[in-house]
Amino acid sequence: MSEEVYKRRSENWFKAEGKHGYIYRERFRNMGFGSEVFSDKPVIGIATTWSELNPCNAHLDRVAEAVKRGVWEAGGFPLEFPTMSLGEPVMRPTTMLWRNLLAMETEELIRANPLDGVVLLAGCDKTPPGMLMGAASVNLPTLMITGGPMLNGRYKGETLGSGTAVWKYSEQIRAGKLSIEEFFAMESCSARSNGSCMTMGTASTMACVTEALGVQLPGSAAIPAVDARRFSTSQEAGRRIVQMVYDDQVLSKVLTREAFENAIKVNAAIGGSTNAVVHLLAIAGRIGVKLDLDDFDTLAREVPVLVNLMPSGKYLMEEFFDAGGLPAVMKEIEGMLHTEHITVSGKSVKENIATAESWNADVITPASKPFQKAGSGIVVLKGSLAPDGCVLKVSAATPELLVHTGEALVFEQIEDYLVASEDMNLPVTKDTVLVLKHAGPRGFPGFPEVGNMPIPRKLLEQGITDMVRISDARMSGTAYGTVLLHTSPEAAVGGPLALVKTGDMIELNVPNRSINLLVSEEEMAKRKAAWVAPAPKHTRGWSKLYYETVQQAHLGADLDFLNGSSGSGIPRHSH
Ligand code: FES
């Protein structure tokens, strides 16, 4: 029989004749499955980033069991398989160095195996975008489940938000306002269960963004990791993916331009992380949707911030879920969304959010009386210091610093700054603009989250808690400050950032969306002519490949040869 007559992809393996079919079926029998499971059932891959090296994802084994129940229930054949897991709290130098490697691995594993549809189990910061990028380049029916947030941290009656508490209290230790004993005591109270950071950091942002894209079931992003409803939703996801295979609802039918526009607007409404910008650009690059950095400014400009969560606000993900979660936010901005967009639920956005409402107007505020006015989310700034753009999260910044001109104090690498920041003789005032170079995709390499440089001790002791900082780095979604990030082109490729010198004047004007280096063109040309590219820090392995092929931040920092899709074609037999 010719392979072309098979209607499902997996049948090219399990219905193959001769020795090929024998080998494929024989080995799946070794797991105790009879031939009836191969014959007429869609084969569903459950790609999991479960790992004890990634505590945020350490419960995904139980999520996988729930998905399997749903797949069996709907008449499918579930097969769980591991992909690499990127544990944000522990991996050095930065998980971003491997997001694209996870994407590559996910893509290749899906394509090489007898799968008809895929459920992606992701969590923490980088596994949702990495897995989605990889799956987009294959384009099978695909559904994502994110692992959900941890329960709220609590200490002496105070709420502790992941990340946000660390940034705040470690600064207080530096300023001599908190004892180390108390700091240690907080540590044991701030991560009370399985799950991701429970602030609106990057993990919660990406969970919400995947729901807004329509690749995660409505209402599931905010369910706490240990809540029973996370498991019943996962079982439902198992049932849905089987139906998606029957309906041929491939990922490109979900990840449309309209989906990305919805996600950008939702990211603005939740006060989401700046990291969503880089990840959405990379995912769009895989699925073939035209999206650029300016879209994040123009599409989000009219969207108010509705969600009062740390780091910009007061509450955490548990309250967000109790208040109605993402459907309640989407309902509030319904008029701004593409509500006819069809999601993995099989229904439109309009249908998904038909009965949604906010149960707590202090947590999810009404659009008519928003937590923060329109334009308080992520803005894109351009100018002579960032010709291809940089980003700033207005809701995390100090309003008085949004129009500011100051003298640059420049550091070539973060390690230099961390030493200097403790120096009580550092020539810095509250008006200084701190400049950090060589922390971009290529410069570090790996694009670390060091853009929120700690305030110099000298200023901390004067009670200064924020100042303008600019770099080619990223920033943790749980962090805050008047911090300009993702400056493109980065210093390591000779962007204007590479040419800034201490004493130069820098002019920031957020309302005008501009960031300028007040140095003459002649002087900049002279500096450019004298600029020498830094030597690569890595000469072998993944880091070398990454260094040589990574794209700039404004393009999503994917590897240049990974853009686009190779589809889900059936690989040749090899035996
Ligand atoms: Fe994993 Fe924040 S460190 S979600």
Coordinates of C-alpha atoms and ligand atoms in Angstrom, one line a residue:
M1 CA 0.0 0.0 0.0
S2 CA 1.3 3.5 -0.8
E3 CA 1.9 5.7 2.2
E4 CA 0.0 8.6 0.5
V5 CA -3.4 7.0 1.1
Y6 CA -3.2 7.2 4.9
K7 CA -5.4 9.8 6.2
R8 CA -3.6 10.4 9.5
R9 CA 0.1 11.0 9.9
S10 CA 0.7 8.3 12.4
E11 CA -0.7 5.6 10.1
N12 CA 2.4 6.1 8.0
W13 CA 4.2 4.4 10.8
F14 CA 1.7 2.0 12.4
K15 CA -0.1 0.9 9.3
A16 CA 3.1 0.5 7.3
E17 CA 3.7 -2.9 5.6
G18 CA 6.6 -5.2 5.8
K19 CA 9.5 -4.9 8.2
H20 CA 8.9 -1.1 8.8
G21 CA 5.4 -1.6 10.2
Y22 CA 6.6 -4.7 12.1
I23 CA 9.3 -2.7 13.9
Y24 CA 7.1 0.3 14.7
R25 CA 4.3 -1.8 16.1
E26 CA 6.5 -4.3 17.8
R27 CA 8.2 -1.8 20.0
F28 CA 5.0 -0.1 21.1
R29 CA 3.6 -3.5 22.0
N30 CA 6.5 -3.7 24.4
M31 CA 4.8 -1.0 26.5
G32 CA 1.8 -3.3 26.8
F33 CA -0.4 -1.8 24.0
G34 CA -2.4 -4.1 21.8
S35 CA -2.7 -3.6 18.0
E36 CA -6.1 -2.0 18.5
V37 CA -4.6 1.1 19.9
F38 CA -2.5 1.8 16.8
S39 CA -5.2 1.0 14.3
D40 CA -7.7 3.8 14.3
K41 CA -6.7 6.2 17.1
P42 CA -5.1 9.6 16.6
V43 CA -1.7 9.5 18.2
I44 CA -1.3 12.5 20.5
G45 CA 2.2 13.5 21.7
I46 CA 2.3 15.0 25.1
A47 CA 5.6 17.0 25.1
T48 CA 6.5 17.8 28.7
T49 CA 9.0 20.1 30.3
W50 CA 8.7 18.3 33.6
S51 CA 12.0 18.3 35.4
E52 CA 13.2 18.4 39.0
L53 CA 15.8 20.8 37.7
N54 CA 13.0 23.2 37.0
P55 CA 10.9 23.4 40.2
C56 CA 8.3 25.6 38.5
N57 CA 7.5 22.6 36.2
A58 CA 7.9 19.8 38.7
H59 CA 4.2 18.9 38.8
L60 CA 3.8 18.6 35.1
D61 CA 3.9 14.8 35.4
R62 CA 0.5 15.0 37.1
V63 CA -0.8 17.3 34.5
A64 CA 0.3 14.8 31.8
E65 CA -1.7 12.1 33.6
A66 CA -4.8 14.2 33.4
V67 CA -4.2 15.0 29.7
K68 CA -3.8 11.3 29.0
R69 CA -7.1 10.5 30.7
G70 CA -8.8 13.0 28.3
V71 CA -7.1 11.6 25.2
W72 CA -8.1 8.0 26.0
E73 CA -11.6 9.2 26.8
A74 CA -11.9 10.9 23.4
G75 CA -10.6 7.8 21.6
G76 CA -7.0 8.9 21.1
F77 CA -3.7 7.2 21.9
P78 CA -1.5 9.5 24.2
L79 CA 2.3 9.2 24.2
E80 CA 4.2 11.4 26.7
F81 CA 7.8 12.5 25.8
P82 CA 10.3 14.8 27.4
T83 CA 11.8 17.9 26.0
M84 CA 14.5 20.0 27.7
S85 CA 13.3 22.1 30.6
L86 CA 14.6 25.6 31.3
G87 CA 14.6 26.3 35.0
E88 CA 14.7 30.1 35.4
P89 CA 15.7 30.2 39.0
V90 CA 18.8 28.1 38.7
M91 CA 20.3 27.9 35.2
R92 CA 23.3 29.9 34.4
P93 CA 24.1 32.2 32.7
T94 CA 20.5 32.6 31.5
T95 CA 17.7 30.4 30.3
M96 CA 17.3 32.6 27.3
L97 CA 20.5 31.2 25.9
W98 CA 18.6 27.9 25.3
R99 CA 15.0 29.0 24.4
N100 CA 15.9 28.5 20.8
L101 CA 17.5 25.1 21.5
L102 CA 14.3 24.0 23.2
A103 CA 12.4 25.2 20.2
M104 CA 14.7 23.2 17.9
E105 CA 14.3 20.1 20.0
T106 CA 10.5 20.4 20.2
E107 CA 10.3 20.9 16.4
E108 CA 12.5 18.0 15.5
L109 CA 10.9 15.6 18.0
I110 CA 7.4 16.3 16.8
R111 CA 8.3 15.9 13.2
A112 CA 10.4 12.8 13.6
N113 CA 7.7 10.9 15.5
P114 CA 4.4 9.3 14.5
L115 CA 2.2 12.0 15.9
D116 CA -1.1 13.4 14.7
G117 CA -1.5 16.2 17.3
V118 CA 0.5 17.6 20.2
V119 CA -0.2 18.9 23.7
L120 CA 2.6 21.1 25.0
L121 CA 3.1 21.1 28.8
A122 CA 5.0 24.2 29.6
G123 CA 5.6 26.5 32.6
C124 CA 8.1 29.0 34.0
D125 CA 9.4 31.7 31.6
K126 CA 11.0 30.1 28.6
T127 CA 9.3 26.8 28.0
P128 CA 6.0 28.2 26.7
P129 CA 7.5 30.4 24.0
G130 CA 10.3 27.8 23.2
M131 CA 7.8 25.0 22.7
L132 CA 5.3 27.1 20.8
M133 CA 8.1 28.3 18.4
G134 CA 9.1 24.7 17.7
A135 CA 5.5 23.5 17.3
A136 CA 4.8 26.4 15.0
S137 CA 7.5 25.3 12.6
V138 CA 5.8 21.8 12.3
N139 CA 2.2 23.0 12.3
L140 CA 0.3 20.0 13.6
P141 CA -2.9 20.4 15.7
T142 CA -1.4 21.8 18.9
L143 CA -2.7 22.8 22.3
M144 CA -0.7 24.2 25.1
I145 CA -1.2 23.8 28.9
T146 CA 0.8 26.0 31.2
G147 CA 1.5 24.8 34.7
G148 CA -0.2 27.5 36.6
P149 CA 1.1 29.8 39.4
M150 CA 2.2 28.9 42.9
L151 CA -0.1 29.7 45.8
N152 CA 0.5 33.2 47.3
G153 CA 3.5 33.8 49.4
R154 CA 2.8 35.0 52.9
Y155 CA 5.0 36.2 55.7
K156 CA 3.8 37.8 59.0
G157 CA 0.5 38.7 57.4
E158 CA 2.2 40.3 54.4
T159 CA 1.8 39.0 50.9
L160 CA 5.1 38.0 49.2
G161 CA 5.2 38.0 45.4
S162 CA 7.7 35.9 43.6
G163 CA 10.6 37.9 42.4
T164 CA 9.1 41.2 43.3
A165 CA 9.7 40.5 47.0
V166 CA 13.3 39.4 46.3
W167 CA 14.1 42.7 44.4
K168 CA 12.5 44.8 47.1
Y169 CA 13.9 43.1 50.2
S170 CA 17.4 42.5 48.8
E171 CA 17.6 46.3 48.2
Q172 CA 16.4 46.8 51.8
I173 CA 19.2 44.6 53.0
R174 CA 21.7 46.6 51.0
A175 CA 20.3 49.8 52.5
G176 CA 20.6 48.3 56.0
K177 CA 16.8 48.3 56.6
L178 CA 16.3 44.6 57.0
S179 CA 18.2 41.9 58.8
I180 CA 19.5 38.8 57.1
E181 CA 17.7 36.6 59.5
E182 CA 14.4 38.1 58.5
F183 CA 15.3 37.7 54.8
F184 CA 16.0 34.0 55.3
A185 CA 12.7 33.6 57.1
M186 CA 10.8 35.1 54.2
E187 CA 12.5 32.7 51.8
S188 CA 10.7 29.8 53.4
C189 CA 7.3 31.4 53.1
S190 CA 7.4 32.7 49.5
A191 CA 7.1 29.5 47.5
R192 CA 4.3 27.5 49.1
S193 CA 3.4 25.0 46.4
N194 CA 4.3 23.7 43.0
G195 CA 4.0 26.2 40.1
S196 CA 5.4 29.3 38.5
C197 CA 6.0 32.8 39.9
M198 CA 2.6 34.0 41.1
T199 CA 3.2 37.7 40.3
M200 CA 2.4 39.0 36.8
G201 CA 6.0 38.1 35.8
T202 CA 7.0 36.5 32.6
A203 CA 5.6 33.0 33.4
S204 CA 2.1 34.4 34.3
T205 CA 2.4 36.8 31.3
M206 CA 3.2 34.0 28.9
A207 CA 0.5 31.8 30.3
C208 CA -2.0 34.6 29.7
V209 CA -0.6 35.4 26.3
T210 CA -0.9 31.8 25.1
E211 CA -4.5 31.9 26.3
A212 CA -5.0 35.1 24.4
L213 CA -3.4 33.7 21.3
G214 CA -6.1 30.9 21.5
V215 CA -3.7 28.0 21.9
Q216 CA -4.6 27.4 25.6
L217 CA -8.2 26.6 26.8
P218 CA -10.1 29.6 28.0
G219 CA -9.8 30.3 31.7
S220 CA -6.9 27.9 32.2
A221 CA -3.9 30.3 32.4
A222 CA -4.5 31.5 35.9
I223 CA -5.6 28.3 37.6
P224 CA -3.2 27.8 40.5
A225 CA -0.8 24.9 39.8
V226 CA -2.2 22.7 42.6
D227 CA -5.9 23.6 42.2
A228 CA -8.0 20.6 41.3
R229 CA -9.4 22.6 38.3
R230 CA -6.0 22.6 36.6
F231 CA -6.2 18.9 36.3
S232 CA -9.8 18.8 35.1
T233 CA -9.0 21.4 32.5
S234 CA -6.0 19.3 31.4
Q235 CA -8.3 16.3 31.0
E236 CA -10.6 18.5 28.9
A237 CA -7.5 19.6 26.9
G238 CA -6.8 15.9 26.2
R239 CA -10.3 15.5 24.8
R240 CA -10.0 18.6 22.7
I241 CA -6.7 17.7 21.0
V242 CA -8.3 14.5 19.7
Q243 CA -11.1 16.5 18.2
M244 CA -8.7 19.1 16.8
V245 CA -7.0 16.2 14.9
Y246 CA -10.3 15.1 13.4
D247 CA -11.1 18.7 12.5
D248 CA -7.5 19.3 11.1
Q249 CA -7.3 22.4 13.3
V250 CA -3.6 22.9 12.7
L251 CA -1.6 25.6 14.6
S252 CA -1.5 28.0 11.7
K253 CA -5.3 28.2 11.8
V254 CA -5.1 29.4 15.4
L255 CA -1.9 31.5 15.3
T256 CA -3.2 34.1 12.9
R257 CA -2.3 37.8 12.7
E258 CA -5.6 38.4 14.6
A259 CA -4.4 36.1 17.4
F260 CA -1.2 38.1 17.8
E261 CA -3.1 41.4 17.8
N262 CA -5.4 40.0 20.6
A263 CA -2.3 38.8 22.5
I264 CA -0.6 42.2 22.3
K265 CA -3.7 43.9 23.6
V266 CA -4.3 41.4 26.3
N267 CA -0.6 41.8 27.4
A268 CA -1.2 45.5 27.7
A269 CA -4.4 45.0 29.7
I270 CA -2.7 42.6 32.2
G271 CA 0.4 44.8 32.6
G272 CA 2.4 41.9 31.2
S273 CA 6.1 41.4 31.0
T274 CA 8.4 43.1 28.5
N275 CA 9.7 39.6 27.7
A276 CA 6.4 38.9 25.9
V277 CA 7.6 41.2 23.1
V278 CA 10.6 39.2 22.3
H279 CA 8.7 35.9 22.5
L280 CA 5.7 36.9 20.4
L281 CA 8.0 38.2 17.7
A282 CA 9.8 34.9 17.6
I283 CA 6.6 32.8 17.5
A284 CA 5.2 35.0 14.7
G285 CA 8.5 34.5 12.8
R286 CA 8.0 30.7 12.9
I287 CA 4.3 30.6 11.9
G288 CA 4.8 33.2 9.1
V289 CA 2.7 36.1 10.6
K290 CA 4.1 39.5 9.9
L291 CA 4.6 41.3 13.2
D292 CA 7.1 44.0 14.2
L293 CA 8.2 45.9 17.2
D294 CA 6.1 48.9 16.4
D295 CA 2.9 46.8 16.6
F296 CA 3.4 46.5 20.3
D297 CA 3.2 50.2 20.7
T298 CA 0.5 51.1 18.2
L299 CA -1.9 48.2 19.1
A300 CA -1.5 48.6 22.9
R301 CA -1.7 52.4 23.0
E302 CA -5.5 52.5 23.6
V303 CA -5.5 49.6 26.0
P304 CA -5.7 50.5 29.7
V305 CA -4.1 48.3 32.4
L306 CA -6.9 46.5 34.1
V307 CA -5.1 44.0 36.3
N308 CA -3.9 45.1 39.7
L309 CA -1.1 42.6 40.2
M310 CA 2.5 42.8 41.4
P311 CA 5.0 44.0 40.2
S312 CA 3.0 47.0 39.1
G313 CA 0.1 46.5 41.5
K314 CA -1.0 44.8 44.7
Y315 CA -2.4 41.3 44.2
L316 CA -1.2 38.0 43.0
M317 CA -2.4 35.2 40.6
E318 CA -4.6 33.5 43.1
E319 CA -6.7 36.6 43.5
F320 CA -6.6 37.1 39.7
F321 CA -8.0 33.6 39.2
D322 CA -10.7 34.1 41.9
A323 CA -11.6 37.4 40.3
G324 CA -12.4 35.7 37.0
G325 CA -9.0 35.3 35.4
L326 CA -8.2 36.1 31.8
P327 CA -11.7 35.7 30.4
A328 CA -12.8 38.5 32.6
V329 CA -10.1 40.8 31.3
M330 CA -10.9 39.9 27.7
K331 CA -14.5 40.6 28.4
E332 CA -13.7 44.1 29.6
I333 CA -11.7 44.9 26.4
E334 CA -14.0 42.8 24.1
G335 CA -14.6 45.7 21.8
M336 CA -10.8 46.0 21.1
L337 CA -10.4 42.3 20.3
H338 CA -10.9 40.1 17.2
T339 CA -13.7 38.2 18.8
E340 CA -14.4 36.0 15.8
H341 CA -11.0 34.4 16.1
I342 CA -11.4 30.6 16.6
T343 CA -9.3 29.1 19.4
V344 CA -8.3 25.6 20.5
S345 CA -11.6 25.3 22.4
G346 CA -13.2 25.0 18.9
K347 CA -15.1 28.2 19.7
S348 CA -14.6 31.8 19.0
V349 CA -13.2 34.3 21.5
K350 CA -16.7 35.8 21.7
E351 CA -18.2 32.4 22.7
N352 CA -15.3 31.7 25.1
I353 CA -15.9 34.9 27.1
A354 CA -19.6 35.2 26.7
T355 CA -20.4 34.7 30.4
A356 CA -17.1 36.0 31.8
E357 CA -17.2 38.8 34.4
S358 CA -14.9 40.3 37.1
W359 CA -15.9 39.1 40.6
N360 CA -13.5 41.6 42.2
A361 CA -13.3 45.1 40.6
D362 CA -10.2 45.9 42.7
V363 CA -8.2 43.0 41.1
I364 CA -9.6 43.1 37.6
T365 CA -10.8 46.7 37.2
P366 CA -13.4 47.8 34.8
A367 CA -12.2 49.3 31.5
S368 CA -14.3 52.4 32.5
K369 CA -12.3 52.8 35.7
P370 CA -9.0 51.1 35.0
F371 CA -6.1 50.4 37.4
Q372 CA -3.8 52.4 35.1
K373 CA -4.8 54.5 32.1
A374 CA -4.2 53.5 28.5
G375 CA -0.6 53.7 27.5
S376 CA 0.7 52.5 30.8
G377 CA 1.9 49.2 29.5
I378 CA 4.9 48.6 27.2
V379 CA 6.0 51.4 24.9
V380 CA 8.5 51.2 22.1
L381 CA 11.1 54.0 21.9
K382 CA 13.3 54.9 19.0
G383 CA 16.0 57.5 18.4
S384 CA 19.7 57.9 17.8
L385 CA 20.5 55.6 20.7
A386 CA 18.1 52.9 19.6
P387 CA 17.5 53.1 15.8
D388 CA 15.7 49.7 15.8
G389 CA 14.0 50.3 19.1
C390 CA 14.0 49.6 22.8
V391 CA 11.1 49.0 25.2
L392 CA 10.0 50.3 28.6
K393 CA 7.2 49.2 30.8
V394 CA 5.5 52.4 31.9
S395 CA 3.5 50.8 34.7
A396 CA 6.8 49.7 36.4
A397 CA 8.5 53.1 36.0
T398 CA 8.5 56.3 38.0
P399 CA 6.2 58.9 36.3
E400 CA 8.6 61.8 37.0
L401 CA 11.4 60.0 35.1
L402 CA 9.5 59.5 31.9
V403 CA 10.8 62.8 30.5
H404 CA 14.4 63.0 31.6
T405 CA 17.8 64.2 30.4
G406 CA 20.8 63.1 32.3
E407 CA 24.5 62.4 32.0
A408 CA 25.5 58.8 31.1
L409 CA 27.5 56.6 33.4
V410 CA 28.7 53.7 31.3
F411 CA 29.5 50.1 32.1
E412 CA 30.9 47.7 29.6
Q413 CA 29.6 44.6 31.4
I414 CA 27.3 43.8 34.3
E415 CA 30.0 42.4 36.5
D416 CA 31.8 45.8 36.4
Y417 CA 28.7 47.5 37.4
L418 CA 27.8 45.2 40.3
V419 CA 31.2 46.0 41.9
A420 CA 31.0 49.7 41.2
S421 CA 27.5 50.0 42.5
E422 CA 28.7 49.3 46.0
D423 CA 31.3 52.1 45.8
M424 CA 30.3 55.1 48.0
N425 CA 32.5 57.3 45.8
L426 CA 30.8 56.4 42.5
P427 CA 30.3 59.6 40.5
V428 CA 26.5 59.2 40.4
T429 CA 23.5 61.3 41.2
K430 CA 19.7 60.6 41.0
D431 CA 19.8 62.3 37.6
T432 CA 22.5 60.1 36.1
V433 CA 21.5 57.7 33.3
L434 CA 23.1 54.3 34.0
V435 CA 24.2 52.6 30.7
L436 CA 25.0 48.9 30.4
K437 CA 26.5 47.4 27.3
H438 CA 27.1 43.8 26.1
A439 CA 24.1 42.2 27.7
G440 CA 22.1 41.7 24.5
P441 CA 21.4 38.4 22.6
R442 CA 24.9 38.3 21.1
G443 CA 26.8 40.3 23.7
F444 CA 26.4 38.3 26.8
P445 CA 25.7 36.0 25.0
G446 CA 22.2 34.9 25.8
F447 CA 20.3 38.1 26.5
P448 CA 20.1 37.9 30.3
E449 CA 17.7 39.7 32.7
V450 CA 20.1 42.2 34.1
G451 CA 18.6 45.4 32.8
N452 CA 17.1 46.4 36.1
M453 CA 20.6 47.2 37.5
P454 CA 20.5 47.6 41.3
I455 CA 20.5 51.2 42.5
P456 CA 24.0 52.3 43.6
R457 CA 24.4 52.0 47.3
K458 CA 25.3 55.6 47.6
L459 CA 21.9 56.6 46.3
L460 CA 20.0 53.9 48.1
E461 CA 21.3 55.4 51.4
Q462 CA 19.9 58.7 50.3
G463 CA 16.5 57.1 49.8
I464 CA 16.6 57.0 46.0
T465 CA 14.7 53.9 44.8
D466 CA 14.6 54.5 41.0
M467 CA 16.7 56.1 38.2
V468 CA 16.8 55.9 34.4
R469 CA 18.7 52.8 33.2
I470 CA 19.3 51.7 29.7
S471 CA 20.8 48.6 28.3
D472 CA 20.6 45.9 25.6
A473 CA 19.5 43.4 28.3
R474 CA 16.1 42.1 29.2
M475 CA 14.5 42.4 32.6
S476 CA 12.6 39.9 34.8
G477 CA 8.9 40.3 34.4
T478 CA 8.7 40.5 38.2
A479 CA 11.1 43.6 38.3
Y480 CA 10.3 47.3 38.1
G481 CA 12.0 50.6 37.6
T482 CA 12.5 53.2 34.8
V483 CA 14.4 50.7 32.8
L484 CA 14.9 50.8 29.0
L485 CA 15.5 47.3 27.6
H486 CA 16.2 45.4 24.4
T487 CA 18.1 48.3 22.8
S488 CA 18.6 47.4 19.2
P489 CA 21.1 47.1 17.5
E490 CA 22.9 45.9 20.6
A491 CA 26.4 47.0 21.7
A492 CA 28.1 43.7 20.6
V493 CA 27.2 44.3 16.9
G494 CA 28.2 48.0 17.0
G495 CA 24.9 49.7 17.6
P496 CA 25.0 53.3 18.9
L497 CA 24.9 51.8 22.5
A498 CA 28.4 50.6 21.9
L499 CA 29.6 54.1 21.3
V500 CA 28.2 55.9 24.4
K501 CA 30.8 57.3 26.7
T502 CA 30.5 58.4 30.3
G503 CA 29.6 62.1 30.4
D504 CA 27.4 62.0 27.2
M505 CA 23.9 63.4 27.6
I506 CA 21.0 61.1 27.1
E507 CA 17.5 62.4 26.5
L508 CA 14.4 60.2 27.2
N509 CA 11.0 61.3 26.3
V510 CA 8.4 58.6 26.7
P511 CA 5.3 60.6 25.5
N512 CA 7.3 61.3 22.2
R513 CA 8.5 57.7 22.2
S514 CA 12.1 58.9 21.8
I515 CA 15.5 58.0 23.2
N516 CA 18.4 60.1 22.0
L517 CA 22.1 60.3 22.6
L518 CA 23.0 64.0 22.4
V519 CA 26.3 63.6 20.6
S520 CA 27.0 65.1 17.2
E521 CA 26.9 62.9 14.0
E522 CA 30.6 63.8 13.4
E523 CA 31.6 62.6 16.8
M524 CA 29.6 59.4 16.5
A525 CA 31.2 58.7 13.1
K526 CA 34.6 59.1 14.7
R527 CA 33.7 56.7 17.5
K528 CA 32.2 54.2 15.0
A529 CA 35.4 54.2 13.0
A530 CA 37.5 53.4 16.1
W531 CA 35.1 50.7 17.4
V532 CA 36.4 47.2 17.5
A533 CA 34.0 44.3 17.7
P534 CA 34.5 42.3 20.9
A535 CA 36.0 38.8 20.5
P536 CA 33.5 35.9 20.7
K537 CA 33.3 34.5 24.2
H538 CA 32.4 31.0 23.1
T539 CA 34.2 29.0 20.4
R540 CA 32.4 25.7 20.4
G541 CA 29.1 23.9 20.9
W542 CA 25.6 25.5 21.2
S543 CA 26.9 28.8 22.5
K544 CA 29.0 29.2 19.3
L545 CA 26.1 28.4 17.0
Y546 CA 23.9 30.8 19.1
Y547 CA 26.4 33.6 19.0
E548 CA 26.9 33.3 15.2
T549 CA 23.2 33.1 14.2
V550 CA 21.1 34.9 16.9
Q551 CA 19.0 37.8 15.6
Q552 CA 18.6 41.1 17.3
A553 CA 16.0 41.7 19.9
H554 CA 13.6 43.7 17.7
L555 CA 13.3 40.5 15.5
G556 CA 12.6 38.2 18.5
A557 CA 16.2 36.9 19.1
D558 CA 15.5 33.6 17.2
L559 CA 18.4 32.0 15.3
D560 CA 18.3 33.3 11.8
F561 CA 18.0 29.9 10.1
L562 CA 15.1 28.8 12.3
N563 CA 12.7 31.4 11.1
G564 CA 9.7 29.9 9.2
S565 CA 8.4 26.4 9.0
S566 CA 9.5 23.1 7.5
G567 CA 6.0 21.6 8.0
S568 CA 4.9 18.3 9.2
G569 CA 6.1 16.1 6.3
I570 CA 6.6 12.4 6.9
P571 CA 10.3 11.6 7.3
R572 CA 11.7 8.6 5.2
H573 CA 12.1 5.1 6.6
S574 CA 15.7 4.3 7.6
H575 CA 15.6 0.6 8.1
Ligands
FES1 FE1 10.0 29.8 37.1 FE2 9.4 32.5 37.8 S1 11.2 31.3 38.1 S2 8.2 31.0 36.8

